[in-house]
mmCIF file of C-alpha atoms in Angstrom:
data_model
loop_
_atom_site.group_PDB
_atom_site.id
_atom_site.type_symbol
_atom_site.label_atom_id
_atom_site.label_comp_id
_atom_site.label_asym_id
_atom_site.label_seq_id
_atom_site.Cartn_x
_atom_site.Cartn_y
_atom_site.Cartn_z
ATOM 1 C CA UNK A 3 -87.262 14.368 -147.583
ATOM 2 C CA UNK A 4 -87.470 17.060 -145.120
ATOM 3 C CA UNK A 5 -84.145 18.818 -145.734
ATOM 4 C CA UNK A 6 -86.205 22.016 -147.014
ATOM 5 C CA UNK A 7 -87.873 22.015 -143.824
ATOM 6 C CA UNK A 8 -85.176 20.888 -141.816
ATOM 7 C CA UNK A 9 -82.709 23.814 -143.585
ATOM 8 C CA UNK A 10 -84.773 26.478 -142.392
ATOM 9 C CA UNK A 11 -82.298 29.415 -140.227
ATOM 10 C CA UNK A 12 -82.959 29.499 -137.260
ATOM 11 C CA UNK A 13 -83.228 33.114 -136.690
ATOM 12 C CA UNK A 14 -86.483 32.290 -138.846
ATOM 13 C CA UNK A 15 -88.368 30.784 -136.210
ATOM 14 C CA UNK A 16 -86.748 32.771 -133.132
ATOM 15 C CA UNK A 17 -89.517 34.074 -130.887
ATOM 16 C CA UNK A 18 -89.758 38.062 -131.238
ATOM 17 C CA UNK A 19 -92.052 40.219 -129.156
ATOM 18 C CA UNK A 20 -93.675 43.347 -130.275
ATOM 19 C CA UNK A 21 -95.546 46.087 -128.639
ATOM 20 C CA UNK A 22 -98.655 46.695 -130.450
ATOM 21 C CA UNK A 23 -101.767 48.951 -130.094
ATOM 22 C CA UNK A 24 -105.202 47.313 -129.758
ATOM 23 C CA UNK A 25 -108.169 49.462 -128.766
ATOM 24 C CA UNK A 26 -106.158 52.021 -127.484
ATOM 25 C CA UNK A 27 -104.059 49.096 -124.972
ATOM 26 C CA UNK A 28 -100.967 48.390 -125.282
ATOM 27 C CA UNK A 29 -99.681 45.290 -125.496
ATOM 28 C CA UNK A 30 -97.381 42.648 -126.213
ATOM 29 C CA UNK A 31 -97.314 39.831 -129.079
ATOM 30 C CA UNK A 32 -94.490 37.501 -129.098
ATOM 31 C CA UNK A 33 -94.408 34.942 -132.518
ATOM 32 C CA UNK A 34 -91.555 33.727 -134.464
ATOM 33 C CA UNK A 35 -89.631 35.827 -137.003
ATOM 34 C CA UNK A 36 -91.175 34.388 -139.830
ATOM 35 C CA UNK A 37 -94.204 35.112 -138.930
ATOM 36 C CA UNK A 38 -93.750 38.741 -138.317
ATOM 37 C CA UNK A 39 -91.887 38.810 -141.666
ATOM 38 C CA UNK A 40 -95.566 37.685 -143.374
ATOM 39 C CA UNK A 41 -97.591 40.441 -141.017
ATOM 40 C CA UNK A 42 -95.599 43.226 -142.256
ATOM 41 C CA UNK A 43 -96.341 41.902 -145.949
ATOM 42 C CA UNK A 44 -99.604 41.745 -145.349
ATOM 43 C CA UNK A 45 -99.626 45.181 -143.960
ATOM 44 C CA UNK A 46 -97.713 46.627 -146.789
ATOM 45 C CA UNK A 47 -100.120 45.256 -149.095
ATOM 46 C CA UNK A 48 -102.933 47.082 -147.127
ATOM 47 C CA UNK A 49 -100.650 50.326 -147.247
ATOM 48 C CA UNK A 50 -100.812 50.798 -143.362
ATOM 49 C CA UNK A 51 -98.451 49.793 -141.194
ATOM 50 C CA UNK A 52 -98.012 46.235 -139.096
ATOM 51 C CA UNK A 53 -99.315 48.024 -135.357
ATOM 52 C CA UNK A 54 -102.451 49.250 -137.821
ATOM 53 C CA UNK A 55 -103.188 45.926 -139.704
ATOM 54 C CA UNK A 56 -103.066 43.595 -136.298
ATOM 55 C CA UNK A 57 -105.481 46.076 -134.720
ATOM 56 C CA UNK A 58 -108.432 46.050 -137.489
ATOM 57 C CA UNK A 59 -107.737 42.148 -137.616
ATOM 58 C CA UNK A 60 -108.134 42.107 -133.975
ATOM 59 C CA UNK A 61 -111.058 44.557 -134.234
ATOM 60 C CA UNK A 62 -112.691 42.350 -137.080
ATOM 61 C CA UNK A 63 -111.825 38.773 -135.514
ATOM 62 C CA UNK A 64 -113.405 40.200 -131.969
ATOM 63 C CA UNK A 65 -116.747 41.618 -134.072
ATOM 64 C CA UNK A 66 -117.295 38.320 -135.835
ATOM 65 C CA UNK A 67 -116.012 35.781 -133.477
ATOM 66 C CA UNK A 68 -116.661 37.586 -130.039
ATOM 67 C CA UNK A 69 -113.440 37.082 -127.267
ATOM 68 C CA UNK A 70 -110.216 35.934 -129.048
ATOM 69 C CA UNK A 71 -108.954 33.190 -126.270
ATOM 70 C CA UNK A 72 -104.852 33.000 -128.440
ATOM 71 C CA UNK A 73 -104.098 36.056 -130.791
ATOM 72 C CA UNK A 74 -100.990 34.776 -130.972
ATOM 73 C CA UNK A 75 -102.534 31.780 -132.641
ATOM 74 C CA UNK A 76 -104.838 33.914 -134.801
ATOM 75 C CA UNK A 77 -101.921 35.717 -136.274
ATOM 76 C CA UNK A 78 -100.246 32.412 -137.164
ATOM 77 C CA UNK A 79 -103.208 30.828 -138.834
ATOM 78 C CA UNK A 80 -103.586 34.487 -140.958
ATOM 79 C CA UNK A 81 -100.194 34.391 -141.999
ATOM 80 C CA UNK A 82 -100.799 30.606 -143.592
ATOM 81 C CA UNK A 83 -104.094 31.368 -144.725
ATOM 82 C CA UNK A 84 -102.174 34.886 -146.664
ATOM 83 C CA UNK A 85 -99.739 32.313 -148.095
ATOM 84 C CA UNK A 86 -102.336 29.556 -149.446
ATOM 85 C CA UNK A 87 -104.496 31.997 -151.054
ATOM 86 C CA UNK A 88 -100.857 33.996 -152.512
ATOM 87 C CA UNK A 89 -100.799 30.725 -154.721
ATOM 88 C CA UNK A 90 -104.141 31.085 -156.791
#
């Protein structure tokens, strides 16, 4: 039943960190390959690159929303979102 799931290499879902620039801060993000894999889609798609795309989502999530208490988590739930809406 879950052999797709279960199958999945796990280099896939291997924490990475990444320095990223976010209002002129650096900092550090650390989420699992995959996940990383999807952001730099996403960023292609938006012809800028990864650093660029996290830091108007943070910009845009932070004007709508106000503080942003787990980017990490943010990032995640993008990524999924980006995939469910790939499918219509």
């Amino acid at each position: 039943m879950c052999e797709i799931y279960a199958s999945t290499p796990p280099q896939d879902y291997e924490q990475v960190n990444r320095s990223i620039r976010i209002n002129g801060a650096v900092t550090s993000i650390r989420i699992e390959r995959r996940f990383w894999h999807i952001l730099d889609e996403l960023a292609a798609e938006e012809n800028v690159s990864t650093g660029k795309f996290i830091s108007a989502l943070h910009a845009e999530a932070y004007s709508m929303n106000g503080e942003i208490s787990n980017f990490a988590s943010l990032l995640r739930v993008v990524c999924t979102t980006y995939l469910a809406n790939k499918h219509y």
